[in-house]
Coordinates of C-alpha atoms in Angstrom, one line a residue:
M466 CA 122.3 177.1 57.5
G467 CA 119.1 177.3 59.5
N468 CA 117.5 180.5 60.8
P469 CA 119.0 181.0 64.3
I470 CA 115.9 182.9 65.5
A471 CA 113.3 180.3 64.5
V472 CA 112.2 177.9 67.3
S473 CA 110.1 175.0 66.3
K474 CA 107.0 174.2 68.3
D475 CA 107.1 170.5 67.2
L476 CA 109.7 169.4 69.8
S477 CA 109.5 165.8 68.6
R478 CA 110.4 166.5 65.0
T479 CA 113.1 169.0 66.1
A480 CA 114.5 166.4 68.4
Y481 CA 115.0 164.0 65.6
D482 CA 116.4 166.7 63.3
H483 CA 118.9 168.2 65.8
L484 CA 119.2 166.4 69.1
W485 CA 121.5 163.4 68.8
M486 CA 120.3 161.3 71.7
H487 CA 122.7 159.2 73.7
F488 CA 122.8 155.4 73.3
T489 CA 119.9 155.7 70.9
R490 CA 119.1 154.0 67.7
M491 CA 118.1 157.2 65.9
S492 CA 116.4 155.5 63.0
D493 CA 113.7 154.4 65.4
Y494 CA 112.4 157.9 65.4
E495 CA 112.5 158.7 61.7
N496 CA 108.7 158.1 61.4
A497 CA 107.8 158.0 65.1
P498 CA 107.6 160.7 67.8
V499 CA 110.5 161.2 70.1
P500 CA 109.2 160.7 73.8
T501 CA 109.6 164.2 75.3
I502 CA 109.5 164.7 79.0
V503 CA 108.7 168.3 80.2
R504 CA 108.1 168.1 83.9
G505 CA 108.7 166.0 87.1
E506 CA 107.1 165.9 90.5
G507 CA 107.9 163.5 93.3
T508 CA 108.1 160.0 91.8
Y509 CA 106.4 161.0 88.5
I510 CA 107.4 162.6 85.2
Y511 CA 105.1 164.1 82.6
D512 CA 105.4 164.2 78.8
D513 CA 104.6 167.0 76.4
K514 CA 101.1 165.7 76.0
G515 CA 100.4 165.9 79.7
K516 CA 100.6 162.1 80.3
K517 CA 102.0 160.9 83.7
Y518 CA 104.6 158.2 84.1
L519 CA 106.1 156.6 87.2
D520 CA 109.8 157.2 87.1
G521 CA 111.0 153.7 87.9
L522 CA 114.6 154.5 87.1
S523 CA 115.1 157.8 88.9
G524 CA 115.9 159.3 85.5
L525 CA 119.1 157.3 85.1
F526 CA 119.7 156.2 88.7
V527 CA 120.0 159.9 89.5
V528 CA 117.0 161.7 90.9
N529 CA 117.3 160.1 94.4
A530 CA 115.5 162.8 96.3
G531 CA 112.7 163.0 93.8
H532 CA 111.6 165.5 91.2
G533 CA 110.4 169.0 91.7
R534 CA 112.6 169.9 94.7
H535 CA 112.2 173.7 94.7
E536 CA 114.8 174.1 97.5
L537 CA 117.5 172.6 95.1
A538 CA 116.5 174.9 92.3
E539 CA 116.5 177.9 94.6
T540 CA 120.0 176.9 95.8
A541 CA 121.3 176.8 92.3
Y542 CA 119.7 180.2 91.5
K543 CA 121.3 181.8 94.6
Q544 CA 124.7 180.4 94.0
A545 CA 124.7 181.4 90.3
Q546 CA 124.1 185.0 91.4
E547 CA 126.9 184.9 93.9
L548 CA 129.6 182.9 92.0
A549 CA 128.4 181.1 88.8
F550 CA 131.8 179.7 87.9
F551 CA 135.4 179.4 89.0
P552 CA 137.7 176.5 88.4
V553 CA 139.4 174.5 91.2
W554 CA 142.7 174.6 89.2
S555 CA 145.1 176.0 91.9
Y556 CA 142.2 177.9 93.5
A557 CA 139.4 177.0 95.8
H558 CA 135.9 178.3 96.3
P559 CA 133.7 177.9 99.4
K560 CA 131.2 175.4 98.1
A561 CA 133.7 173.0 96.6
V562 CA 135.6 173.1 100.0
E563 CA 132.4 172.5 102.0
L564 CA 131.2 169.6 99.8
A565 CA 134.6 168.0 99.8
E566 CA 134.7 168.1 103.6
R567 CA 131.2 166.7 103.7
L568 CA 132.0 163.7 101.4
A569 CA 135.2 163.0 103.3
N570 CA 133.2 162.9 106.5
Y571 CA 130.8 160.4 105.0
A572 CA 133.4 158.2 103.4
P573 CA 134.9 155.3 105.4
G574 CA 138.5 154.8 106.7
D575 CA 141.0 157.4 105.6
L576 CA 139.3 158.4 102.3
N577 CA 139.7 162.1 102.9
K578 CA 140.7 163.6 99.6
V579 CA 138.1 164.6 97.0
F580 CA 138.9 165.1 93.3
F581 CA 135.8 166.6 91.6
T582 CA 134.7 165.7 88.1
T583 CA 131.5 166.4 86.1
G584 CA 130.3 162.8 86.0
G585 CA 130.8 159.2 86.7
G586 CA 132.9 158.2 83.6
E587 CA 135.3 161.0 84.4
A588 CA 135.6 159.8 88.0
V589 CA 136.5 156.3 86.8
E590 CA 139.0 157.8 84.3
T591 CA 140.4 159.8 87.2
A592 CA 140.8 156.8 89.4
W593 CA 142.7 154.8 86.7
K594 CA 145.1 157.7 85.9
L595 CA 145.7 158.3 89.6
A596 CA 146.4 154.6 90.2
K597 CA 149.0 154.6 87.5
Q598 CA 150.7 157.8 88.7
Y599 CA 150.6 156.7 92.3
H600 CA 152.4 153.5 91.5
K601 CA 155.1 155.4 89.5
L602 CA 155.6 157.8 92.4
T603 CA 156.1 154.9 94.8
G604 CA 158.6 153.1 92.6
N605 CA 156.3 150.6 90.9
H606 CA 156.7 151.7 87.3
Q607 CA 155.3 148.6 85.7
K608 CA 151.9 148.7 87.6
Y609 CA 149.4 150.0 85.0
K610 CA 146.9 147.2 84.4
V611 CA 143.4 147.1 85.8
I612 CA 141.0 144.2 86.5
S613 CA 137.2 144.5 86.3
R614 CA 134.3 142.1 85.8
A615 CA 132.6 140.7 82.8
V616 CA 129.5 142.5 81.6
A617 CA 130.3 145.5 84.0
Y618 CA 129.8 149.1 82.7
H619 CA 132.2 151.7 84.0
G620 CA 131.7 154.6 81.6
T621 CA 132.4 155.9 78.1
P622 CA 135.8 157.8 78.1
Q623 CA 138.5 155.7 76.5
G624 CA 140.0 154.5 79.8
A625 CA 136.6 153.8 81.5
L626 CA 135.4 152.1 78.3
S627 CA 138.4 149.8 78.4
I628 CA 137.5 148.9 82.0
T629 CA 133.9 148.2 80.9
G630 CA 133.2 144.5 80.3
L631 CA 130.7 144.7 77.5
P632 CA 132.4 143.8 74.2
A633 CA 129.6 145.1 72.0
L634 CA 129.9 148.6 73.5
K635 CA 133.7 148.6 72.9
A636 CA 134.0 147.1 69.4
P637 CA 133.2 150.3 67.4
F638 CA 136.0 152.2 69.3
E639 CA 138.8 149.7 69.4
P640 CA 141.7 149.8 69.8
L641 CA 141.2 151.1 73.3
V642 CA 143.6 151.7 76.3
P643 CA 145.7 148.6 76.8
G644 CA 145.9 146.7 80.1
A645 CA 142.3 146.2 81.1
H646 CA 141.5 142.6 82.0
K647 CA 138.3 140.9 83.0
V648 CA 137.2 138.3 85.6
P649 CA 133.8 136.6 86.2
N650 CA 131.0 138.6 87.8
T651 CA 128.8 137.7 90.7
N652 CA 125.7 136.6 88.9
I653 CA 124.9 133.5 91.0
Y654 CA 121.7 132.8 89.0
R655 CA 124.1 131.8 86.2
A656 CA 127.0 130.7 88.3
P657 CA 129.3 128.2 86.5
I658 CA 130.2 126.7 89.9
H659 CA 128.7 126.7 93.5
G660 CA 125.4 128.0 92.3
D661 CA 123.7 126.5 95.4
D662 CA 126.2 127.9 97.9
P663 CA 126.5 131.7 98.0
V664 CA 129.5 131.7 100.4
A665 CA 131.5 129.2 98.2
F666 CA 130.5 131.1 95.1
G667 CA 131.6 134.4 96.5
R668 CA 135.0 132.9 97.5
W669 CA 135.4 131.4 94.0
A670 CA 134.5 134.7 92.3
A671 CA 136.9 136.7 94.4
D672 CA 139.6 134.1 93.9
Q673 CA 139.4 134.6 90.2
I674 CA 140.7 138.1 90.8
E675 CA 143.8 136.6 92.5
Q676 CA 144.3 134.2 89.6
E677 CA 144.1 137.1 87.1
I678 CA 146.7 139.1 89.1
L679 CA 149.0 136.1 89.2
F680 CA 148.5 135.4 85.5
E681 CA 149.3 139.0 84.5
G682 CA 152.0 139.4 87.1
P683 CA 151.5 141.2 90.5
D684 CA 154.1 143.7 89.6
T685 CA 152.0 144.9 86.6
V686 CA 148.5 145.2 88.1
A687 CA 147.6 148.7 89.5
A688 CA 144.0 148.4 90.5
V689 CA 140.7 146.4 90.6
F690 CA 137.5 148.2 89.7
L691 CA 134.3 146.8 91.2
E692 CA 130.7 148.1 91.6
P693 CA 129.2 147.1 95.0
V694 CA 126.1 145.9 93.1
Q695 CA 127.0 145.5 89.4
N696 CA 124.6 147.4 87.2
A697 CA 125.0 145.9 83.7
G698 CA 123.6 142.4 83.4
G699 CA 120.9 143.3 85.9
C700 CA 121.9 144.2 89.4
F701 CA 124.3 141.5 90.7
P702 CA 124.8 141.8 94.4
P703 CA 128.0 140.6 96.0
P704 CA 127.8 137.1 97.7
P705 CA 128.6 137.0 101.4
G706 CA 132.3 137.5 102.1
Y707 CA 133.1 138.5 98.5
F708 CA 134.5 142.0 99.2
Q709 CA 136.3 141.0 102.3
R710 CA 138.2 138.4 100.3
V711 CA 138.9 140.9 97.5
R712 CA 140.3 143.4 100.0
E713 CA 142.7 140.6 101.3
I714 CA 143.8 139.9 97.7
C715 CA 144.4 143.5 96.9
D716 CA 146.4 144.1 100.1
K717 CA 148.5 141.0 99.4
Y718 CA 149.6 142.1 96.0
D719 CA 149.7 145.9 96.5
V720 CA 146.8 146.4 94.2
L721 CA 144.4 149.3 94.7
L722 CA 140.7 148.6 95.2
V723 CA 138.3 151.1 93.5
S724 CA 134.7 151.0 94.6
D725 CA 132.8 152.3 91.6
E726 CA 129.7 153.7 93.3
V727 CA 128.5 156.0 90.5
I728 CA 125.1 154.3 90.9
C729 CA 125.2 152.7 94.3
S730 CA 126.2 155.7 96.5
F731 CA 124.0 158.4 98.0
G732 CA 121.2 156.2 99.3
R733 CA 120.6 153.9 96.4
L734 CA 121.3 150.9 98.8
G735 CA 120.4 152.8 102.0
T736 CA 123.8 154.0 102.9
M737 CA 125.7 157.1 101.8
F738 CA 128.4 155.0 100.4
A739 CA 127.6 151.4 99.3
C740 CA 130.9 150.0 100.6
D741 CA 129.5 150.6 104.1
K742 CA 126.6 148.4 103.3
F743 CA 128.9 145.5 102.5
D744 CA 131.5 146.3 105.1
Y745 CA 134.7 147.0 103.2
I746 CA 137.0 150.0 102.8
P747 CA 138.3 150.7 99.3
D748 CA 141.3 152.8 98.3
M749 CA 139.1 155.0 96.1
I750 CA 135.4 155.6 95.6
T751 CA 134.1 156.9 92.3
C752 CA 130.7 158.6 92.6
A753 CA 128.3 161.0 90.8
K754 CA 124.6 160.7 89.9
G755 CA 122.8 160.9 93.2
M756 CA 125.2 163.4 94.7
T757 CA 122.9 166.3 93.5
S758 CA 119.9 164.1 92.7
G759 CA 120.5 165.3 89.2
Y760 CA 119.7 168.9 89.8
S761 CA 123.2 169.9 88.5
P762 CA 126.0 167.7 87.1
I763 CA 128.9 166.6 89.3
G764 CA 131.1 163.6 90.1
A765 CA 134.0 162.8 92.3
C766 CA 136.8 160.4 93.0
I767 CA 137.4 160.1 96.7
I768 CA 140.9 159.0 97.6
S769 CA 142.6 157.7 100.7
D770 CA 145.2 159.7 102.5
R771 CA 147.7 156.9 101.8
L772 CA 147.3 157.3 98.0
A773 CA 147.3 161.1 98.2
E774 CA 150.5 161.3 100.3
P775 CA 153.1 161.2 97.5
F776 CA 151.2 163.9 95.5
Y777 CA 151.4 166.3 98.5
K778 CA 155.2 166.2 98.5
G779 CA 157.8 168.4 96.6
D780 CA 156.9 169.2 93.0
N781 CA 154.7 166.1 92.4
T782 CA 151.5 167.0 90.6
F783 CA 148.5 165.0 89.5
L784 CA 148.4 166.2 85.9
H785 CA 144.7 165.8 85.4
G786 CA 141.6 168.0 85.7
Y787 CA 138.2 169.2 84.3
T788 CA 137.1 172.7 83.6
F789 CA 133.7 172.2 85.3
G790 CA 135.0 169.9 88.1
G791 CA 133.6 171.1 91.4
H792 CA 131.5 173.7 89.7
P793 CA 130.2 176.2 92.3
V794 CA 126.5 175.8 91.4
S795 CA 126.7 172.0 91.3
A796 CA 128.7 171.9 94.6
A797 CA 126.1 174.1 96.3
V798 CA 123.3 171.9 95.0
G799 CA 125.1 168.8 96.3
I800 CA 125.3 170.3 99.8
A801 CA 121.6 171.2 99.7
N802 CA 120.8 167.7 98.4
L803 CA 122.7 166.0 101.2
D804 CA 120.9 168.3 103.7
I805 CA 117.7 166.8 102.4
F806 CA 119.0 163.3 102.9
E807 CA 119.8 164.0 106.5
K808 CA 116.6 166.1 107.3
E809 CA 114.3 163.5 105.8
G810 CA 116.2 160.4 106.7
L811 CA 116.3 159.1 103.1
N812 CA 119.0 156.4 103.8
Q813 CA 117.0 155.0 106.7
H814 CA 113.8 155.1 104.6
V815 CA 115.5 152.9 102.0
L816 CA 116.7 150.5 104.7
D817 CA 113.2 150.4 106.2
N818 CA 111.5 149.7 102.9
E819 CA 114.0 147.7 100.8
D820 CA 112.6 144.3 101.9
A821 CA 109.0 145.5 101.0
F822 CA 110.3 146.5 97.5
Y823 CA 112.0 143.1 97.0
Q824 CA 108.9 141.2 98.3
T825 CA 106.6 143.1 96.0
L826 CA 108.8 142.4 92.9
R827 CA 109.2 138.8 94.0
K828 CA 105.5 138.3 93.3
L829 CA 106.3 138.4 89.6
H830 CA 108.1 135.0 90.0
D831 CA 104.8 133.4 89.3
L832 CA 105.1 134.6 85.7
P833 CA 106.7 132.1 83.3
I834 CA 108.9 134.8 81.7
V835 CA 110.5 135.8 85.1
G836 CA 113.6 133.9 85.9
D837 CA 115.3 135.9 88.6
V838 CA 114.7 138.9 90.8
R839 CA 117.9 140.3 92.4
G840 CA 119.5 143.5 93.7
N841 CA 119.7 145.5 96.9
G842 CA 118.2 148.6 98.4
F843 CA 116.1 150.4 95.8
F844 CA 118.1 148.9 93.0
Y845 CA 116.7 145.7 91.4
G846 CA 116.9 143.7 88.1
I847 CA 114.4 141.2 86.8
E848 CA 116.0 138.7 84.4
L849 CA 113.6 137.3 81.7
V850 CA 113.9 133.8 80.4
K851 CA 112.2 131.5 77.9
D852 CA 112.3 128.5 80.2
K853 CA 112.4 128.8 84.0
A854 CA 113.5 125.2 84.5
T855 CA 116.5 125.4 82.1
K856 CA 117.1 129.2 82.5
E857 CA 117.2 129.4 78.7
T858 CA 117.5 133.0 77.5
F859 CA 116.2 134.8 74.5
N860 CA 118.0 134.4 71.1
D861 CA 118.9 137.5 69.1
E862 CA 115.7 137.5 67.1
E863 CA 113.5 137.2 70.3
T864 CA 115.5 139.9 72.0
E865 CA 115.0 142.3 69.1
R866 CA 111.3 141.4 68.7
V867 CA 110.2 141.0 72.3
L868 CA 112.6 143.1 74.4
Y869 CA 113.2 146.1 72.1
G870 CA 110.2 145.7 69.7
F871 CA 107.5 145.3 72.4
L872 CA 108.6 145.5 76.0
S873 CA 110.4 148.8 76.2
K874 CA 107.6 150.6 74.4
A875 CA 104.8 148.8 76.2
L876 CA 106.1 149.6 79.7
Y877 CA 106.3 153.3 78.8
E878 CA 102.9 153.3 77.2
N879 CA 101.4 151.8 80.3
G880 CA 102.9 154.5 82.5
L881 CA 106.2 153.1 83.7
Y882 CA 109.6 154.6 82.8
C883 CA 112.3 152.0 83.5
R884 CA 115.0 150.1 81.5
A885 CA 114.4 147.0 79.5
D886 CA 117.8 146.0 78.1
D887 CA 120.0 143.2 77.0
R888 CA 123.5 143.7 78.4
G889 CA 124.4 140.1 79.1
D890 CA 120.9 138.7 79.4
P891 CA 117.4 140.3 79.0
V892 CA 116.6 142.3 82.1
V893 CA 114.2 144.9 83.4
Q894 CA 115.9 147.3 85.8
L895 CA 114.2 149.3 88.5
A896 CA 115.6 152.1 90.7
P897 CA 112.8 154.4 91.8
P898 CA 113.4 157.6 93.7
L899 CA 114.4 157.1 97.4
I900 CA 111.1 158.7 98.5
S901 CA 109.1 155.8 97.1
T902 CA 106.6 154.0 99.3
Q903 CA 104.6 150.7 99.1
E904 CA 102.1 152.5 96.8
T905 CA 105.0 153.1 94.4
F906 CA 106.1 149.4 94.6
D907 CA 102.6 148.2 94.0
E908 CA 102.2 150.4 90.9
I909 CA 105.5 149.1 89.5
E910 CA 104.5 145.5 90.1
G911 CA 101.0 146.0 88.6
I912 CA 102.3 147.5 85.3
L913 CA 105.1 144.9 85.1
R914 CA 102.7 142.1 85.6
Q915 CA 100.4 143.3 82.8
V916 CA 103.2 144.0 80.3
L917 CA 105.3 140.9 81.1
T918 CA 102.2 138.6 80.8
E919 CA 101.6 140.0 77.3
A920 CA 105.3 139.8 76.4
W921 CA 105.2 136.0 77.2
T922 CA 102.5 135.5 74.5
K923 CA 104.9 137.0 72.0
L924 CA 107.6 134.5 72.6

């Protein structure tokens, strides 16, 4: 047993010895330093050696208002002095009430009920459990199945992981929760049909959801889970008309539509909720990340009055909850964060600058390794290929050698923190803080150009 008083000054070595990092191949750091970030300011982060990096991923699609916001830290300090903790299990506290009202006012349609969690995966788990119990309370006892898209990521809890469409992430933990089924996603760059017609492709992709409902049996399908812009695979935006058609299908078969906006809400696409950007009203919205810009953890499932109605009658109870859901400090920080959004017009800033971000990234199309640049708002993916004409992707050895062995490290060493990953196809993902300007975009493009040019020589 180690000395509980001793504190190592070698953070990197101590990190390897004691901090089990998430989604991390720990053996990579057996004989290499663990990157250690100690400070953030605006759009930049700084490591323990004092080196500055552009935060091209907002931490993890989280720090939307930017780093170093003293007003958010001060809000947390003040709230912790007043009421540091109290659960929302049969009790309320002012900040949870105020934040719930704020989110309900932002949400479209009749989405007026807010169930707080501590993160996005828990929000997705909440939505599936609520969908199951809602259908039971309304007499549809066989409706338990869910439909989501191939390559989509929806979280790590057992239910959310079942909804996730990435087989390699699920294999170590199977068997998972039964009843989760997959349909094609909206990656038009690799469309199996209608690749030259976005409207026809969108109709085809949406209709695959109807076919899956019919195949499984409409009386067994509870909900459809979709991200407005799918993250895994590299930022797949919806084709024109896609969500309108999905809404029609869900209404036709009494299937709930869940808009998984853990990444896409709170300004990432330039609107408070991304369903507004694409003009559809879901039955539930799952959200987290940018709600507090990461200054304190929180998540939520926002639910329509129609779904909530049977739970507000008699002795019916949603038998679900989290100790830290709606935490007073996190709720207070969320309110202050949304105040910043309104005071500084962050959503409008994204809408005003999203085309400039896209056009700057599009310059990279002249590189032979860049196959596609896609996304929306301040949320973009760059798909890498071996052959632009045939869209040939990397094989496993090239992915290991070029993507993981070179690209991820080289981008970081050149001062850009972002994600280079292979969830479906090799992609570089970018989601800078919402305060970013053309100067930020140019810096991202410059570093990417240098590193991707070198990466091509290694293929």
